[in-house]
Short mmCIF file of C-alpha atoms and ligand atoms in Angstrom, two decimals:
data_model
loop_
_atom_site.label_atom_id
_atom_site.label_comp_id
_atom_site.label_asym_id
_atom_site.label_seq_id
_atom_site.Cartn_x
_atom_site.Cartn_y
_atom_site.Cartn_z
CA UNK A 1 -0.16 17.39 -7.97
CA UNK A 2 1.64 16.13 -4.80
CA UNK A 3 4.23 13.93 -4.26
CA UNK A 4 6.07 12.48 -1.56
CA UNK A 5 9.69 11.24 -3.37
CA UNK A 6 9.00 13.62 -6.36
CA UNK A 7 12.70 12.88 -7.70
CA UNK A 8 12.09 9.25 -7.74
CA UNK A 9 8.40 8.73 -8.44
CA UNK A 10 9.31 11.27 -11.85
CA UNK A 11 12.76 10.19 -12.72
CA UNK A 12 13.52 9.19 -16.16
CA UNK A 13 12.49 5.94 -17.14
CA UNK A 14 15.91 5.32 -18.69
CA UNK A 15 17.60 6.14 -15.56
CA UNK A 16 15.12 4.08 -13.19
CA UNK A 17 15.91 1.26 -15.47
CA UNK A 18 19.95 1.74 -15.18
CA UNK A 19 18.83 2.21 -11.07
CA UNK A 20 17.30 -1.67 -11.41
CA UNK A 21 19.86 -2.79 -13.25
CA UNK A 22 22.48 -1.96 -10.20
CA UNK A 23 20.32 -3.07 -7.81
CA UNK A 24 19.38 -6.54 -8.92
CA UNK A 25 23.51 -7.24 -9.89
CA UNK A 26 23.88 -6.52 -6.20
CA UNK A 27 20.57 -8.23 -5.04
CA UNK A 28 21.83 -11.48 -7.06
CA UNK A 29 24.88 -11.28 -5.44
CA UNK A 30 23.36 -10.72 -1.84
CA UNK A 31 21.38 -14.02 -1.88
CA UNK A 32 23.91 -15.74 -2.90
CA UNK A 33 25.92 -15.57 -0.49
CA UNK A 34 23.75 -15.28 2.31
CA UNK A 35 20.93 -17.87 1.91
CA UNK A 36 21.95 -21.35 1.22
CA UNK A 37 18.31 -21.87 -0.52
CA UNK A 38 19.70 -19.35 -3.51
CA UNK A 39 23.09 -20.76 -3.42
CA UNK A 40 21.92 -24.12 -3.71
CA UNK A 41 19.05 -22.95 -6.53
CA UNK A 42 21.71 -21.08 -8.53
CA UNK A 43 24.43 -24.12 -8.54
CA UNK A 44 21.78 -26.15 -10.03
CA UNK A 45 21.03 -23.46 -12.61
CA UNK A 46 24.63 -23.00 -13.41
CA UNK A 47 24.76 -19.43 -12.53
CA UNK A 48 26.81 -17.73 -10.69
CA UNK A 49 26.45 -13.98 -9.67
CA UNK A 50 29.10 -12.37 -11.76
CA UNK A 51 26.59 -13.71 -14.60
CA UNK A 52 24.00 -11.34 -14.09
CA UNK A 53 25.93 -7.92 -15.37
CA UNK A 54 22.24 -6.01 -15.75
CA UNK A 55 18.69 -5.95 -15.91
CA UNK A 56 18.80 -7.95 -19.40
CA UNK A 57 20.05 -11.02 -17.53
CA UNK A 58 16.86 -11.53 -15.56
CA UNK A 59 15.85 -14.00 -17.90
CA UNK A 60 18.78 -16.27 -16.63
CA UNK A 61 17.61 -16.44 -13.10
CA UNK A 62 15.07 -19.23 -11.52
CA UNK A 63 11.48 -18.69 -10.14
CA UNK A 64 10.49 -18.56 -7.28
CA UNK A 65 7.84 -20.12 -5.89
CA UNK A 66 5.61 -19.91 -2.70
CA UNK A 67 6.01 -23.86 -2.49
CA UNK A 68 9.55 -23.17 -1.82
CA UNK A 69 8.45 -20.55 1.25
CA UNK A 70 6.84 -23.66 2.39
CA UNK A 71 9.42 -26.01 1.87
CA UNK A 72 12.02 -23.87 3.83
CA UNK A 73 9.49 -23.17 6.39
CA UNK A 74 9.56 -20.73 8.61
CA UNK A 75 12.49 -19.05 7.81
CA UNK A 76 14.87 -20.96 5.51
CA UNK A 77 15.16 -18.74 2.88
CA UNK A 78 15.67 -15.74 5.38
CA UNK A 79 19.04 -13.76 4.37
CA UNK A 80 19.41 -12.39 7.76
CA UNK A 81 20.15 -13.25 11.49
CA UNK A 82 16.88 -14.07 13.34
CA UNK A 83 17.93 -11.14 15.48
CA UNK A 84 17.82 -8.85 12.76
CA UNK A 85 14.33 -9.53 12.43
CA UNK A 86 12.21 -6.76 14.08
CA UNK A 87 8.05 -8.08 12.81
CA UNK A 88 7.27 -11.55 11.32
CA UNK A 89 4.00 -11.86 9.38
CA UNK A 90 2.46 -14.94 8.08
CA UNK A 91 -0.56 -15.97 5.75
CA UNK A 92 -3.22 -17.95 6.46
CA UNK A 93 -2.07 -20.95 4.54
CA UNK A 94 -5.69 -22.14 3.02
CA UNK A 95 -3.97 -23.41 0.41
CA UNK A 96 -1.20 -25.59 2.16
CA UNK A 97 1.19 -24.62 5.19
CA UNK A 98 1.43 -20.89 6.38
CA UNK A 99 4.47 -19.19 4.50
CA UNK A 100 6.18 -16.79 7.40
CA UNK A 101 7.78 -13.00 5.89
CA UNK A 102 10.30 -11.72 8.17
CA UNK A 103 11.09 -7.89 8.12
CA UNK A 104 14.55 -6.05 8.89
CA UNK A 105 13.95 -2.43 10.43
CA UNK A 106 14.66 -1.00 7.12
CA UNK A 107 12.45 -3.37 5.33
CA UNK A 108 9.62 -2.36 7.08
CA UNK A 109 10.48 1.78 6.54
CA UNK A 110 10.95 0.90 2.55
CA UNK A 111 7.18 -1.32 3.06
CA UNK A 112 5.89 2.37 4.71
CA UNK A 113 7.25 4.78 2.48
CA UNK A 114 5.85 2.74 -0.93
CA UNK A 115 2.52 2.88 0.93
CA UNK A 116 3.29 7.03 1.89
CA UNK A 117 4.00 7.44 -1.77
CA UNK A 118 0.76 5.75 -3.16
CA UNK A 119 -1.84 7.38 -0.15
CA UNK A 120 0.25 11.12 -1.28
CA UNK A 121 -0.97 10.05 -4.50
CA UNK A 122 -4.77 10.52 -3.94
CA UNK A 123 -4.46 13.30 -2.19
CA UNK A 124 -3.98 11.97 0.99
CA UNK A 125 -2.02 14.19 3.58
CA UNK A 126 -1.07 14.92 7.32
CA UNK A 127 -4.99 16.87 7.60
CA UNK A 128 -6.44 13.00 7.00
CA UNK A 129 -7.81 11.01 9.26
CA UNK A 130 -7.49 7.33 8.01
CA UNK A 131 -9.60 4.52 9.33
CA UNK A 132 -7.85 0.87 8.89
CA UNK A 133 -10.23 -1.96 8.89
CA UNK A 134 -7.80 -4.24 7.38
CA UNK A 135 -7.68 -7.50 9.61
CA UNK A 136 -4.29 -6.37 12.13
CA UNK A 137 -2.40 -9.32 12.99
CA UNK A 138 -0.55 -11.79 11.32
CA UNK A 139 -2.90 -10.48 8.16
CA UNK A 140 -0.10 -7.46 6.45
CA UNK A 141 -3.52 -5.60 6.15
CA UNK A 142 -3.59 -3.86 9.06
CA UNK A 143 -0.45 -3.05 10.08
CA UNK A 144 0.72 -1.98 6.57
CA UNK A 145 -1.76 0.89 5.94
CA UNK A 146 -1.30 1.66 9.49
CA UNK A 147 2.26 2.34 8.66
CA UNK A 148 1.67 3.93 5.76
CA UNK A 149 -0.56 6.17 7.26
CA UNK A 150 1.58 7.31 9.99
CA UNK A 151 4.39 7.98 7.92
CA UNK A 152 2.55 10.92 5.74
CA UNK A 153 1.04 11.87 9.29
CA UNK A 154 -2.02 11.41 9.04
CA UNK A 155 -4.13 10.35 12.00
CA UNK A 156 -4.59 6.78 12.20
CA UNK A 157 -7.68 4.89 13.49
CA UNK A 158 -6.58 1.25 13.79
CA UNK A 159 -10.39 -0.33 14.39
CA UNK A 160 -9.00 -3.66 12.59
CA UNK A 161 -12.17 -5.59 10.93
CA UNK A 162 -15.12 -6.27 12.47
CA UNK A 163 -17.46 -4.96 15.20
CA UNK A 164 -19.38 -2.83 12.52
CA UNK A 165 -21.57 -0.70 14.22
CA UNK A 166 -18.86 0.73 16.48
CA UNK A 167 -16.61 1.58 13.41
CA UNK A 168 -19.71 3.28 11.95
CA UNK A 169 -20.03 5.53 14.78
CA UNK A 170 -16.08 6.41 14.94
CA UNK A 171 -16.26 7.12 11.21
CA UNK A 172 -18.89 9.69 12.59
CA UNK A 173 -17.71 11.33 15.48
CA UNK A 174 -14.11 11.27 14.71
CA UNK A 175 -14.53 12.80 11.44
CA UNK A 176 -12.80 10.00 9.23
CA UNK A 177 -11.87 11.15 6.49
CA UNK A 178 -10.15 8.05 4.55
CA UNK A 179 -11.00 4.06 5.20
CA UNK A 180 -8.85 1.09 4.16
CA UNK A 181 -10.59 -2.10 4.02
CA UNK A 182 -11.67 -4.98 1.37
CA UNK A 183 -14.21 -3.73 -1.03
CA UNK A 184 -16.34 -6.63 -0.03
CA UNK A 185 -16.02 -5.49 3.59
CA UNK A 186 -16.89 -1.77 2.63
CA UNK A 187 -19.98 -2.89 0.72
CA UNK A 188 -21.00 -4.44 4.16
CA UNK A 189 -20.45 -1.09 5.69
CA UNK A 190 -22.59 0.76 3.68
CA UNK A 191 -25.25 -1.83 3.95
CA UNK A 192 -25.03 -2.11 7.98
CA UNK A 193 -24.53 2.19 8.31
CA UNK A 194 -28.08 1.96 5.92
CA UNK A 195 -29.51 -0.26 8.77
CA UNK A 196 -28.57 1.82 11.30
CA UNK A 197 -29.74 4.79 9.76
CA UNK A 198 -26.70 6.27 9.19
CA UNK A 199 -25.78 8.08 5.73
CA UNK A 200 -22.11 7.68 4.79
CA UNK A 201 -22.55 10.28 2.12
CA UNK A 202 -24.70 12.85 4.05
CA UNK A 203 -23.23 12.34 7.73
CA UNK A 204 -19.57 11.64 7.48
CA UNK A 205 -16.46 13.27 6.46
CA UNK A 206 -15.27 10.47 4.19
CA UNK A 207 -14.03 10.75 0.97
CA UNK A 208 -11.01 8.01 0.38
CA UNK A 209 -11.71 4.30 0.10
CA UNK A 210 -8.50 2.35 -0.15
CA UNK A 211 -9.89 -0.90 -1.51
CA UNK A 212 -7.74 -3.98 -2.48
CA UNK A 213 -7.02 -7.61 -0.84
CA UNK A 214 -9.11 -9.29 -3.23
CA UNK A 215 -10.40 -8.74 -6.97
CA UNK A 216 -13.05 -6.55 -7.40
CA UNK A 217 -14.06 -4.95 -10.58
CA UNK A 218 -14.40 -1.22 -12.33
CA UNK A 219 -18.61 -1.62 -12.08
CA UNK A 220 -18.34 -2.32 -8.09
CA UNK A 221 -16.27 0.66 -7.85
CA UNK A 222 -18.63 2.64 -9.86
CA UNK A 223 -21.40 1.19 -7.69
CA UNK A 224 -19.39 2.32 -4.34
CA UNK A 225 -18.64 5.78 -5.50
CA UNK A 226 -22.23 6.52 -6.41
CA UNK A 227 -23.82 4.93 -3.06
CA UNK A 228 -21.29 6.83 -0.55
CA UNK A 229 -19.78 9.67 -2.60
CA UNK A 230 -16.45 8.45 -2.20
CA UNK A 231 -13.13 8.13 -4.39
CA UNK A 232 -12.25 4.52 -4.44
CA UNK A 233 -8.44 3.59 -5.20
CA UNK A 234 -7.70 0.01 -5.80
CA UNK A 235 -4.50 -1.16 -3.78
CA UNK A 236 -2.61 -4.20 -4.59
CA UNK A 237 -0.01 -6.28 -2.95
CA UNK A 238 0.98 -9.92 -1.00
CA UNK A 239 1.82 -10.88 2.13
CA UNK A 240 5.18 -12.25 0.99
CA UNK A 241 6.80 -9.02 -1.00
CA UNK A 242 6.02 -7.37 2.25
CA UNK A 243 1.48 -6.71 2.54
CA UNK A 244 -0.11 -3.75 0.85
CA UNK A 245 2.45 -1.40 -1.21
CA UNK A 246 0.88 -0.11 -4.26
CA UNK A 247 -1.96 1.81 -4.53
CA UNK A 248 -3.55 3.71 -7.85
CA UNK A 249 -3.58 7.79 -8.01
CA UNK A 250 -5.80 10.20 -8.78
CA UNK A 251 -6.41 9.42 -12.09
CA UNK A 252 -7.49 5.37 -11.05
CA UNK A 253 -5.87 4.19 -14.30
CA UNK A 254 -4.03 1.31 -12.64
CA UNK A 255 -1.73 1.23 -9.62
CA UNK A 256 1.86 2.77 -9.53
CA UNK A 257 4.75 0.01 -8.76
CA UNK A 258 8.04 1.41 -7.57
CA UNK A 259 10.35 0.43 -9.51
CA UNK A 260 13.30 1.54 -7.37
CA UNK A 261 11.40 -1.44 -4.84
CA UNK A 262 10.45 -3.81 -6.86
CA UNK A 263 10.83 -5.26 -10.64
CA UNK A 264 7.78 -7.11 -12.08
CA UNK A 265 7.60 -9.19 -15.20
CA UNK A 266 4.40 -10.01 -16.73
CA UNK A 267 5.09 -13.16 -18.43
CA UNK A 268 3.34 -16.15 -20.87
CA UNK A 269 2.71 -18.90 -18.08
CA UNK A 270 3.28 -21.60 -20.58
CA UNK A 271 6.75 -20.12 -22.60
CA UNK A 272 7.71 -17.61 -19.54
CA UNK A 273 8.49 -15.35 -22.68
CA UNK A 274 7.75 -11.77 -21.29
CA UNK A 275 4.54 -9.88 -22.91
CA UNK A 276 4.22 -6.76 -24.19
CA UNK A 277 2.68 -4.11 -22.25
CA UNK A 278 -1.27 -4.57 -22.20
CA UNK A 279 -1.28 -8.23 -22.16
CA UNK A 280 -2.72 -10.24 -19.45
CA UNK A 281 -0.07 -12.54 -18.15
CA UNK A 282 1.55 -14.18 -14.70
CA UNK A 283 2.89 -11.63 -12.56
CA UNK A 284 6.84 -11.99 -11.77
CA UNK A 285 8.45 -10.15 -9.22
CA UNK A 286 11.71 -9.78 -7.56
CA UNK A 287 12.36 -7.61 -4.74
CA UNK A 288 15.08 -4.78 -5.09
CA UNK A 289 15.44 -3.92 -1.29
CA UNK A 290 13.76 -6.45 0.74
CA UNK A 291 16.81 -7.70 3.63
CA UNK A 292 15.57 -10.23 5.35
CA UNK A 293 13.65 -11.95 2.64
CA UNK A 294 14.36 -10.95 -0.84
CA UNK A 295 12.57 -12.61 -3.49
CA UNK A 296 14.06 -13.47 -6.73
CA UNK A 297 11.64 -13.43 -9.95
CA UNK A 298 8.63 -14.93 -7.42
CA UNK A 299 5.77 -16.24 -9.33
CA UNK A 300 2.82 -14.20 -7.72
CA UNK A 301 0.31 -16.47 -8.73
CA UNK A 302 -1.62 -13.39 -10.52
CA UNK A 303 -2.64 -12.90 -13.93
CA UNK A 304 -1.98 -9.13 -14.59
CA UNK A 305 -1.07 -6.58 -17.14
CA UNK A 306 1.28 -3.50 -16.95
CA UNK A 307 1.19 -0.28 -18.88
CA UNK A 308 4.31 1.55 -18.60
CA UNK A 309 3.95 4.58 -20.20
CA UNK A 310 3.70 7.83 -18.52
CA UNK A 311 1.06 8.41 -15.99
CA UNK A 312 -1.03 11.67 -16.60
CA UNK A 313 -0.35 12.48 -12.94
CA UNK A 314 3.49 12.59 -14.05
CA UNK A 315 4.94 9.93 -12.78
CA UNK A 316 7.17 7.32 -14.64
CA UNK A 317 6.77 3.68 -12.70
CA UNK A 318 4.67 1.36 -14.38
CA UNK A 319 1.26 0.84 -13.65
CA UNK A 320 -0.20 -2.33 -12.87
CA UNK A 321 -3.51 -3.23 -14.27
CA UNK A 322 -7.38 -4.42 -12.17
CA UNK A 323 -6.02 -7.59 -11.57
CA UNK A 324 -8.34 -10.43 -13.09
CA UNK A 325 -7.90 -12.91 -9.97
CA UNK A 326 -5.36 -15.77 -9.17
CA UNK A 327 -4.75 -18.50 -11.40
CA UNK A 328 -5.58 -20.72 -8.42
CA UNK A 329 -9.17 -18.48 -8.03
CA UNK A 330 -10.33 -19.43 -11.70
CA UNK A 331 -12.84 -22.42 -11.55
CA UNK A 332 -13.19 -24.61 -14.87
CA UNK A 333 -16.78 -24.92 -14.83
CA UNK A 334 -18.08 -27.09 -18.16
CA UNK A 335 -14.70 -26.44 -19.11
CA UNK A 336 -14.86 -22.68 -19.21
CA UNK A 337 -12.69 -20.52 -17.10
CA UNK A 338 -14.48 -18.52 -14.66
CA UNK A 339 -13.32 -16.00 -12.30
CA UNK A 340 -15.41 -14.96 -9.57
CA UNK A 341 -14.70 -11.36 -10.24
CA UNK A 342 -16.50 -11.66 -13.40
CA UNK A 343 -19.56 -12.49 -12.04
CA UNK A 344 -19.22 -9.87 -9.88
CA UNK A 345 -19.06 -7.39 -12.83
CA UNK A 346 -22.12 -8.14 -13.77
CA UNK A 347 -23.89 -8.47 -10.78
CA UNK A 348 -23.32 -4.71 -9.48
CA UNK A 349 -24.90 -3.22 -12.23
CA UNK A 350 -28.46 -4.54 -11.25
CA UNK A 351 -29.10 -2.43 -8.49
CA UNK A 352 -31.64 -4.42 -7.26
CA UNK A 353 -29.26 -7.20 -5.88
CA UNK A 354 -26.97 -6.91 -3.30
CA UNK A 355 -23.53 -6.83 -4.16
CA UNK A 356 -22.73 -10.43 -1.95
CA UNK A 357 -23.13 -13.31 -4.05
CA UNK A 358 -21.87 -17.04 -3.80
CA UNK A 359 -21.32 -18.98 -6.64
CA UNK A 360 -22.54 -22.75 -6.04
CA UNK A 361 -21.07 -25.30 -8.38
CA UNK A 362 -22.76 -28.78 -8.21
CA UNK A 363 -22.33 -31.69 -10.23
CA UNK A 364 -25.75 -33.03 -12.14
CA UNK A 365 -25.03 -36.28 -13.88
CA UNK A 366 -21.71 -35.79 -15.99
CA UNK A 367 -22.46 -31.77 -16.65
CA UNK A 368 -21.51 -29.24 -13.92
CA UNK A 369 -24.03 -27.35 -12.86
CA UNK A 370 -23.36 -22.93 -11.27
CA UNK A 371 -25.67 -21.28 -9.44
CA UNK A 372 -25.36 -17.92 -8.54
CA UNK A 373 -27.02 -17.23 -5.33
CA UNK A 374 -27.36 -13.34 -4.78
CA UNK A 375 -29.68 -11.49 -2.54
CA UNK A 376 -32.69 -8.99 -3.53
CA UNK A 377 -32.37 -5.73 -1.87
CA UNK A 378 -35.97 -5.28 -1.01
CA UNK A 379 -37.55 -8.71 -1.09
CA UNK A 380 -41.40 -7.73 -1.42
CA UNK A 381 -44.33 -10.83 -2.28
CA UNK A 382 -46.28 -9.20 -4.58
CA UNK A 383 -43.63 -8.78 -7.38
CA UNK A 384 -42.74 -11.91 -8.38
CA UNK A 385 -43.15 -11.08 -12.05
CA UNK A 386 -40.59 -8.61 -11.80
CA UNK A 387 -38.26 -11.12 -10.30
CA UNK A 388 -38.95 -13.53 -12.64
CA UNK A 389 -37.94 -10.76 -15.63
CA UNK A 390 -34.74 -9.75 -13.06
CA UNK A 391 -33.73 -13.16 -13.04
CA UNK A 392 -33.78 -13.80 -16.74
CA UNK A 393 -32.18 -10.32 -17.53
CA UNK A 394 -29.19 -11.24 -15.06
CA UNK A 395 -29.17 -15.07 -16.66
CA UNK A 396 -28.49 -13.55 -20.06
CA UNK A 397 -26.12 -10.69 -18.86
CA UNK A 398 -24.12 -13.82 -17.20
CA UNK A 399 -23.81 -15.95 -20.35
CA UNK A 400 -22.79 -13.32 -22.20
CA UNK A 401 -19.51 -12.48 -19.52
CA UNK A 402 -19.17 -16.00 -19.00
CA UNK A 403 -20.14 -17.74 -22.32
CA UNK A 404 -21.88 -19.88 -20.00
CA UNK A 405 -25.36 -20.66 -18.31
CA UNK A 406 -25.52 -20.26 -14.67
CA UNK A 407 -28.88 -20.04 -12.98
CA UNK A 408 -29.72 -17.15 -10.80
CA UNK A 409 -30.98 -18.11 -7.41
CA UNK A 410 -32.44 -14.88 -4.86
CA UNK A 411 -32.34 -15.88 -0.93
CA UNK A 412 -33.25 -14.20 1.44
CA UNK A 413 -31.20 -10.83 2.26
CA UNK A 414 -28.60 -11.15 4.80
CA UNK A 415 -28.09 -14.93 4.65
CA UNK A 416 -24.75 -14.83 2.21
CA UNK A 417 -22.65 -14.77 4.74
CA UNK A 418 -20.84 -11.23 5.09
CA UNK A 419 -17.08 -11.08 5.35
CA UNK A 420 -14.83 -8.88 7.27
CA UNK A 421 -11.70 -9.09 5.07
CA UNK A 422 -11.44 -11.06 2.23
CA UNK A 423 -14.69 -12.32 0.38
CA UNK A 424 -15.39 -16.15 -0.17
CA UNK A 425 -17.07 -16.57 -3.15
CA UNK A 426 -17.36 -20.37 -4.33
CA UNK A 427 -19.00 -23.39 -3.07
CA UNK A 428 -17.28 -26.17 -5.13
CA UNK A 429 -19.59 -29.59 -4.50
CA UNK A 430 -18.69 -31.22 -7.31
CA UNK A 431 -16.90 -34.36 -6.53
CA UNK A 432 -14.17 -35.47 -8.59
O1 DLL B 527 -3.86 -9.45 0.57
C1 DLL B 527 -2.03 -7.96 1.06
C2 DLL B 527 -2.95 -6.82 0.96
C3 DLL B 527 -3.54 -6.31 2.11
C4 DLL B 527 -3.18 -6.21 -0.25
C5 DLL B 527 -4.39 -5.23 2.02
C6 DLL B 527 -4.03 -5.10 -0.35
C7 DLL B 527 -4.63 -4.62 0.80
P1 DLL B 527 -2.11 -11.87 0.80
O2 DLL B 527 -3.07 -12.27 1.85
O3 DLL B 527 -0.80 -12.55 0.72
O4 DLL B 527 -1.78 -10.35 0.90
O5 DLL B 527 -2.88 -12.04 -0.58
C8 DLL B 527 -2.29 -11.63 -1.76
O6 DLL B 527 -4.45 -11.17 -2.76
O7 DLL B 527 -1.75 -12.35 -4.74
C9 DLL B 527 -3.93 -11.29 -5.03
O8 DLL B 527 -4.37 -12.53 -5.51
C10 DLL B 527 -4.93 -10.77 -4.03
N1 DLL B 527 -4.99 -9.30 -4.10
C11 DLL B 527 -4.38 -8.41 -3.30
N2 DLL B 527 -4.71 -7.14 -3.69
C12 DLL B 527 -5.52 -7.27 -4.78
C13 DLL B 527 -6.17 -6.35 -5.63
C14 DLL B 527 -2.67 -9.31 0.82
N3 DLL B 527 -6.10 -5.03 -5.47
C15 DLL B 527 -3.24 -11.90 -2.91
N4 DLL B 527 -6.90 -6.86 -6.66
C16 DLL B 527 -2.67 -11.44 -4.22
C17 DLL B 527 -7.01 -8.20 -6.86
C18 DLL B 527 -5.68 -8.65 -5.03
N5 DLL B 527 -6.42 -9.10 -6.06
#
């Protein structure tokens, strides 16, 4: 088993906790006196940083939230000169106005080295020859596997997304060994090398997928493995505690969080009482060594679960759970809770649909109405029975998942329209 900080990734959970505890008294202490947002957020909290003696204190501190990124926008909550600053990244902002991250020099080596520990813990090594097709750009995508690559030497192809064909014939005649991309973007790859006549499983070297960016679920990954021969590792991470950083090992049981980087909470959304391990709850996290902009108990936006026991690969950082999808992804449809993920889930298993779907919500009357448009693979005339039986079968698979009916619709392969980083999956027309 290989590691790349074997002393940290296997210390002592009792001694990684004492580590946290010394970091976040300084941490506290740090934004306080360097970014008037904290200073001003703590006075009207009544704390003060000699309050917060160790980890059992957290409880005391505020949230953060991305509206306040927004509301100090660009860089209000920044704790460091703008000189200090070596990279800025910023996110798209479809929800509201784009949040901007700045990086310190060091920030950006601590954002490489969690990503060095995580690809050193599939195997990865300075022999590999890793493909990015994360978006580069403002998008952390890119740039933060690229990092992360270079920094356990590996060879790094930096295609970005897009431009299919010609990534297709790199993977070939460059010998990739390892791609990083969204797993809805992969499943286009496999479906454009088919088209092109080009086996990913017979013709190429590859044998890493580093997946993440978006929910996707343990039956898609099944359904990648089989169709390229690949390992697929789930990787998780957001654009404001730096881009990608943690990524699952070998034994794909959930990905590792450093916990000398970071400290996560998984906590009840309506009591912000912390759950036990297991539980499905809002993600939490403060930043340990972030400079330019730390993050103090920053409400993610994620419903996830950690299990912190020991890893089998021997490693003592928690593990953080197939996340379920945003809070903010989950459409109420009839008043159930659906995530798009789930209807993914079920959707893979038929392997006579494609795995691009689009989930169409429409209002009829008072009752909402989902469709779930998803495309044959081989479209023939003469089978319509078989469709009609296909249909059904996925109909009932659906209600059961969902406790809900949602009518299957097939169109036409290649008309859901493919993406080349993160997946849209709903088309709400429901007016409200
Ligand atoms: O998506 C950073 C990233 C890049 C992660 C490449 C992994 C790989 P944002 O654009 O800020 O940053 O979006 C972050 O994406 O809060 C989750 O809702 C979702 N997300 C990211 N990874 C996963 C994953 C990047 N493995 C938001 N599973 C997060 C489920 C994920 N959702």
């Amino acid at each position: 088993m290989a590691y790349w900080k074997p002393e940290i990734e296997t210390m002592d959970p009792k001694d990684l906790r004492q580590m946290q505890s010394e970091k976040l008294v300084k941490l506290v202490k740090y934004v306080y006196d360097r970014s008037p947002f904290y200073k001003k957020r703590f006075d009207e909290f009544g704390i003060k940083p000699e309050d917060i003696k160790s980890i059992d204190d957290i409880g005391k501190l505020p949230f953060t939230r991305k509206q306040d990124l927004r509301d100090t926008y660009p860089n209000g909550m920044f704790c460091v000169k703008n000189t200090d600053v070596v990279r800025y990244h910023a996110s798209s902002g479809t929800t509201g106005k784009p949040t901007v991250v700045g990086y310190t020099q060091n920030d950006l080596d601590v954002w490489a080295e969690s990503l060095a520990r995580g690809m050193t813990s599939i195997g990865l090594t300075s022999e590999d020859i890793i493909q990015v097709s994360y978006g580069y750009g403002l998008f952390t995508g890119g740039l933060g596997l690229h990092y992360g690559s270079e920094k356990i030497g590996a060879t790094t192809l930096p295609t970005s997304s897009g431009n299919t064909d010609r990534q297709i014939a790199l993977m070939k005649d460059l010998d990739v060994t390892a791609i990083c991309c969204t797993p809805s973007y992969f499943s286009y790859f496999l479906e454009a090398a088919d088209q092109a006549g080009c086996s990913i499983k017979d013709e190429t070297k590859l044998k890493i997928g580093i997946f993440g960016a978006e929910p996707w679920s343990e039956s898609l990954r099944k359904r990648i493995e089989e169709r390229s021969g690949i390992k697929a590792y789930d990787v998780f991470g957001t654009s404001e505690l730096s881009g990608p950083l943690f990524t699952e090992c070998e034994m794909q049981e959930g990905m590792h969080i450093w916990s000398d980087m970071f400290l996560f909470e998984i906590l009840d959304s309506e009591t912000n009482e912390p759950l036990p391990d297991g539980e499905v709850g809002e993600l939490v996290v403060t930043t340990l060594m972030k400079e330019a902009l730390p993050l103090i108990r920053f409400r993610v936006g994620d419903l996830a679960s950690l299990d912190t026991s020991v890893c089998k690969c021997g490693r003592t950082h928690p593990r953080l759970m197939r996340l379920k999808g945003r809070s903010d992804d989950m459409i109420i449809v009839r008043g159930i809770n659906v995530f798009p993920g789930q209807v993914e889930s079920v959707l893979v298993k038929f392997s006579e649909v494609s795995p691009h779907f689009m989930i169409v919500l429409e209002r009829k009357g008072e009752l909402d109405n989902m469709t779930v448009q998803v495309e044959l693979v081989d479209m023939a005339s003469d089978k319509l029975d078989d469709y009609y039986k296909l249909k059904s079968k996925i109909e009932q698979d659906l209600k059961s998942t969902l406790y809900l009916h949602a009518e299957v619709e097939f169109v036409t392969p290649g008309t859901i329209p493919r993406s080349e980083g993160k997946a849209k999956r709903v088309t709400d027309k429901r007016q409200f």
